[in-house]
JSON list of C-alpha atoms in Angstrom, two decimals:
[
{"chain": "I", "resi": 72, "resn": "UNK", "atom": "CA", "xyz": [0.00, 0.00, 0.00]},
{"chain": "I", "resi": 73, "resn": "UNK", "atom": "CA", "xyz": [1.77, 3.12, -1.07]},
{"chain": "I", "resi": 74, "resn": "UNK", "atom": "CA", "xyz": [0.86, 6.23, 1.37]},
{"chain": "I", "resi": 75, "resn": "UNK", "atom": "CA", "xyz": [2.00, 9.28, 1.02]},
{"chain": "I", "resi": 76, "resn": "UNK", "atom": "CA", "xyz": [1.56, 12.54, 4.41]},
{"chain": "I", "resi": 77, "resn": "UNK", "atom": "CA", "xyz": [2.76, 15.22, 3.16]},
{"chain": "I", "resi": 78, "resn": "UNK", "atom": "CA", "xyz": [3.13, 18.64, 5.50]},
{"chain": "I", "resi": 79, "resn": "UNK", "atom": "CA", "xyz": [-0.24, 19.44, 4.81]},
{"chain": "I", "resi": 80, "resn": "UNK", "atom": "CA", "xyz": [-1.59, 16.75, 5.81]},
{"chain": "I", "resi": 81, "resn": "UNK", "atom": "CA", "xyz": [0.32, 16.46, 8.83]},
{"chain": "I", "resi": 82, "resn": "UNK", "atom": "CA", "xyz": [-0.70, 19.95, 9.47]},
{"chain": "I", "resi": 83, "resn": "UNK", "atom": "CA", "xyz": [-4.36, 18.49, 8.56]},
{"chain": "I", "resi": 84, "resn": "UNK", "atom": "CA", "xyz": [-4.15, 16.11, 11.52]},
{"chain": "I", "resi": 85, "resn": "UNK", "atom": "CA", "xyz": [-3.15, 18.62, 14.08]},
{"chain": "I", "resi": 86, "resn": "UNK", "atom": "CA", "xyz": [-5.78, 20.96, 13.34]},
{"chain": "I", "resi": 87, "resn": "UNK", "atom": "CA", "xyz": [-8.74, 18.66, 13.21]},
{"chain": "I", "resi": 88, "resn": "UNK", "atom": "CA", "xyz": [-7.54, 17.03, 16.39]},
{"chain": "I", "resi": 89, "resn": "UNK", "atom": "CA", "xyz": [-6.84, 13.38, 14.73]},
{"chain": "I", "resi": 90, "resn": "UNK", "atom": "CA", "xyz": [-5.02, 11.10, 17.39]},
{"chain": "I", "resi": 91, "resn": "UNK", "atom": "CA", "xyz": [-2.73, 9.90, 14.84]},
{"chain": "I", "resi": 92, "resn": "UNK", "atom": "CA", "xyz": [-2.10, 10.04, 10.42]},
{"chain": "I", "resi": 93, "resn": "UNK", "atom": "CA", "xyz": [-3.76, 6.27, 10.39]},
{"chain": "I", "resi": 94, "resn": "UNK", "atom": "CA", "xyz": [-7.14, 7.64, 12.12]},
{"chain": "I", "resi": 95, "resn": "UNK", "atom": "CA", "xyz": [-7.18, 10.64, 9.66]},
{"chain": "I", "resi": 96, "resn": "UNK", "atom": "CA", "xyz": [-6.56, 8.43, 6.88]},
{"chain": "I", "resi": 97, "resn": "UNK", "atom": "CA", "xyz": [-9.25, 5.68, 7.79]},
{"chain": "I", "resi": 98, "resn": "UNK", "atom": "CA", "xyz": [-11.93, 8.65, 8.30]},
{"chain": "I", "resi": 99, "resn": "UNK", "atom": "CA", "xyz": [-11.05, 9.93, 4.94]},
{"chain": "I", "resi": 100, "resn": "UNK", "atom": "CA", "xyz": [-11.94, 6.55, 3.52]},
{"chain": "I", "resi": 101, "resn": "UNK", "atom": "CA", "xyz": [-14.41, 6.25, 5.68]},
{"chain": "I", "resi": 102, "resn": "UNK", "atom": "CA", "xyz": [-16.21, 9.51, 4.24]},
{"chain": "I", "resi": 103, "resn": "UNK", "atom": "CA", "xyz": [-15.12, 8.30, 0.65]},
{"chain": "I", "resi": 104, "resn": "UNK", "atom": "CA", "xyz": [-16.93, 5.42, 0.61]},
{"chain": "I", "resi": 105, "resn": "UNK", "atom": "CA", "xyz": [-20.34, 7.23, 2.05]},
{"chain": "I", "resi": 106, "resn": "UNK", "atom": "CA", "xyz": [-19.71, 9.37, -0.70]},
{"chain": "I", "resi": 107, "resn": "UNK", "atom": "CA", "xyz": [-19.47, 6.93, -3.27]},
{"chain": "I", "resi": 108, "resn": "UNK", "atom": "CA", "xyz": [-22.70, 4.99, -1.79]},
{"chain": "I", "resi": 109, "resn": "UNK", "atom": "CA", "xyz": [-24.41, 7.97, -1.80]},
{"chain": "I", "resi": 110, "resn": "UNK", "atom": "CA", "xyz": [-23.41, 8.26, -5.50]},
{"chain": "I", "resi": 111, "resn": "UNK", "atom": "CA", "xyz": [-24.78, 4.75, -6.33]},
{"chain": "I", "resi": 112, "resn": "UNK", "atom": "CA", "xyz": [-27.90, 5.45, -4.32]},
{"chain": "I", "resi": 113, "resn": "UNK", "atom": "CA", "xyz": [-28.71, 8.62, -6.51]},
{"chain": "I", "resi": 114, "resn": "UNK", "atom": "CA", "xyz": [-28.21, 7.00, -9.97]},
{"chain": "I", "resi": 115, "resn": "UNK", "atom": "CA", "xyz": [-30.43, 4.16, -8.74]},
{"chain": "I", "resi": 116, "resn": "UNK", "atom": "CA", "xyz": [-33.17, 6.65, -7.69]},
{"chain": "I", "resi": 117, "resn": "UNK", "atom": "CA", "xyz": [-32.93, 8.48, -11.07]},
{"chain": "I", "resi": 118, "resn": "UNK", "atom": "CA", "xyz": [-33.09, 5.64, -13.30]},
{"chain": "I", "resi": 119, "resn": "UNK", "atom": "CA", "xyz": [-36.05, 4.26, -11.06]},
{"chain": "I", "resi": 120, "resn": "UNK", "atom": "CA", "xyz": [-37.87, 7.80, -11.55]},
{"chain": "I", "resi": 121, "resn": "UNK", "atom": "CA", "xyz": [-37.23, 8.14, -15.36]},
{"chain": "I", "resi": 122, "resn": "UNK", "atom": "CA", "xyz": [-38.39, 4.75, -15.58]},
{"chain": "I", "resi": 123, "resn": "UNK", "atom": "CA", "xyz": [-41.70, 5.59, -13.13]},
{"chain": "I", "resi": 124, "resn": "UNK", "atom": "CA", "xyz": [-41.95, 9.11, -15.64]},
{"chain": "I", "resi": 125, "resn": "UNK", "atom": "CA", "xyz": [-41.83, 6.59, -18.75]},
{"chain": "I", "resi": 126, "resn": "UNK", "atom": "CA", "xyz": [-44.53, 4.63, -17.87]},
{"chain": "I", "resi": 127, "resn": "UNK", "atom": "CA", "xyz": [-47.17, 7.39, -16.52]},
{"chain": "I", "resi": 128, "resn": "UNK", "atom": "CA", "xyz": [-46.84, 6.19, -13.37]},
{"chain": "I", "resi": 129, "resn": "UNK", "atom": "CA", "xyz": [-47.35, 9.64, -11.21]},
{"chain": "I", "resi": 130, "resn": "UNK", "atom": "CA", "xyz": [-46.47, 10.51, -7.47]},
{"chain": "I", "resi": 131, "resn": "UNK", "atom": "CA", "xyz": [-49.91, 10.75, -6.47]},
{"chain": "I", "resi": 132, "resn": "UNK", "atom": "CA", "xyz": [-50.24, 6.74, -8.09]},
{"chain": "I", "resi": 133, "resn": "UNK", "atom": "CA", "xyz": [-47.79, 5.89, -5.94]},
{"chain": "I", "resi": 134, "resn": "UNK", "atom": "CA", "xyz": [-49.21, 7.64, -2.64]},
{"chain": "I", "resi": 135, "resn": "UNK", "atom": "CA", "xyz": [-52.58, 6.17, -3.48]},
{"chain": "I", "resi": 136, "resn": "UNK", "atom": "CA", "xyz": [-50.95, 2.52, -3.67]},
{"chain": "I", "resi": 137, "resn": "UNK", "atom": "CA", "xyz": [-49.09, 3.08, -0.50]},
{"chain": "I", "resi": 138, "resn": "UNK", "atom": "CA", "xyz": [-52.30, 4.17, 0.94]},
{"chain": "I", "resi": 139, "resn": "UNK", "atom": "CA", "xyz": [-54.25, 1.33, -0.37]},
{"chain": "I", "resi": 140, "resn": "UNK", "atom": "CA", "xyz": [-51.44, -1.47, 1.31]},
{"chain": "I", "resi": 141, "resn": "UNK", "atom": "CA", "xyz": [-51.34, 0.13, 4.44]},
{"chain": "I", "resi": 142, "resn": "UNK", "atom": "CA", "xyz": [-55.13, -0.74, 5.58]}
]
């Protein structure tokens, strides 16, 4: 694994109140990979919606099934 801390992220570290470079670097990853779920998550929910828009299948159709399954 090739890792690079540079000044500024040393100087990252201190600021932020890190404990160490390895805690600063595994939170940065950690935040990465929300990122990139969040990411997946929207490009799910828009190709779900254009495909809803595509077949007529409105906001208020879906409100009215949810309604309809919840009794």
């Amino acid at each position: 694994m090739l890792r690079t801390i540079t000044k500024d992220t040393k100087n990252l570290v201190r600021v932020f109140g890190f404990r160490s470079e390895k805690e600063f670097i595994a939170r940065a990853v950690e935040e990465k990979v929300r990122r990139l779920k969040a990411m997946l998550f929207s490009r799910t929910a828009e190709k779900v919606r254009r495909g809803l828009a595509h077949v007529e299948f409105t906001e208020k159709d879906i409100l009215a099934d949810f309604a309809r399954f919840r009794r």
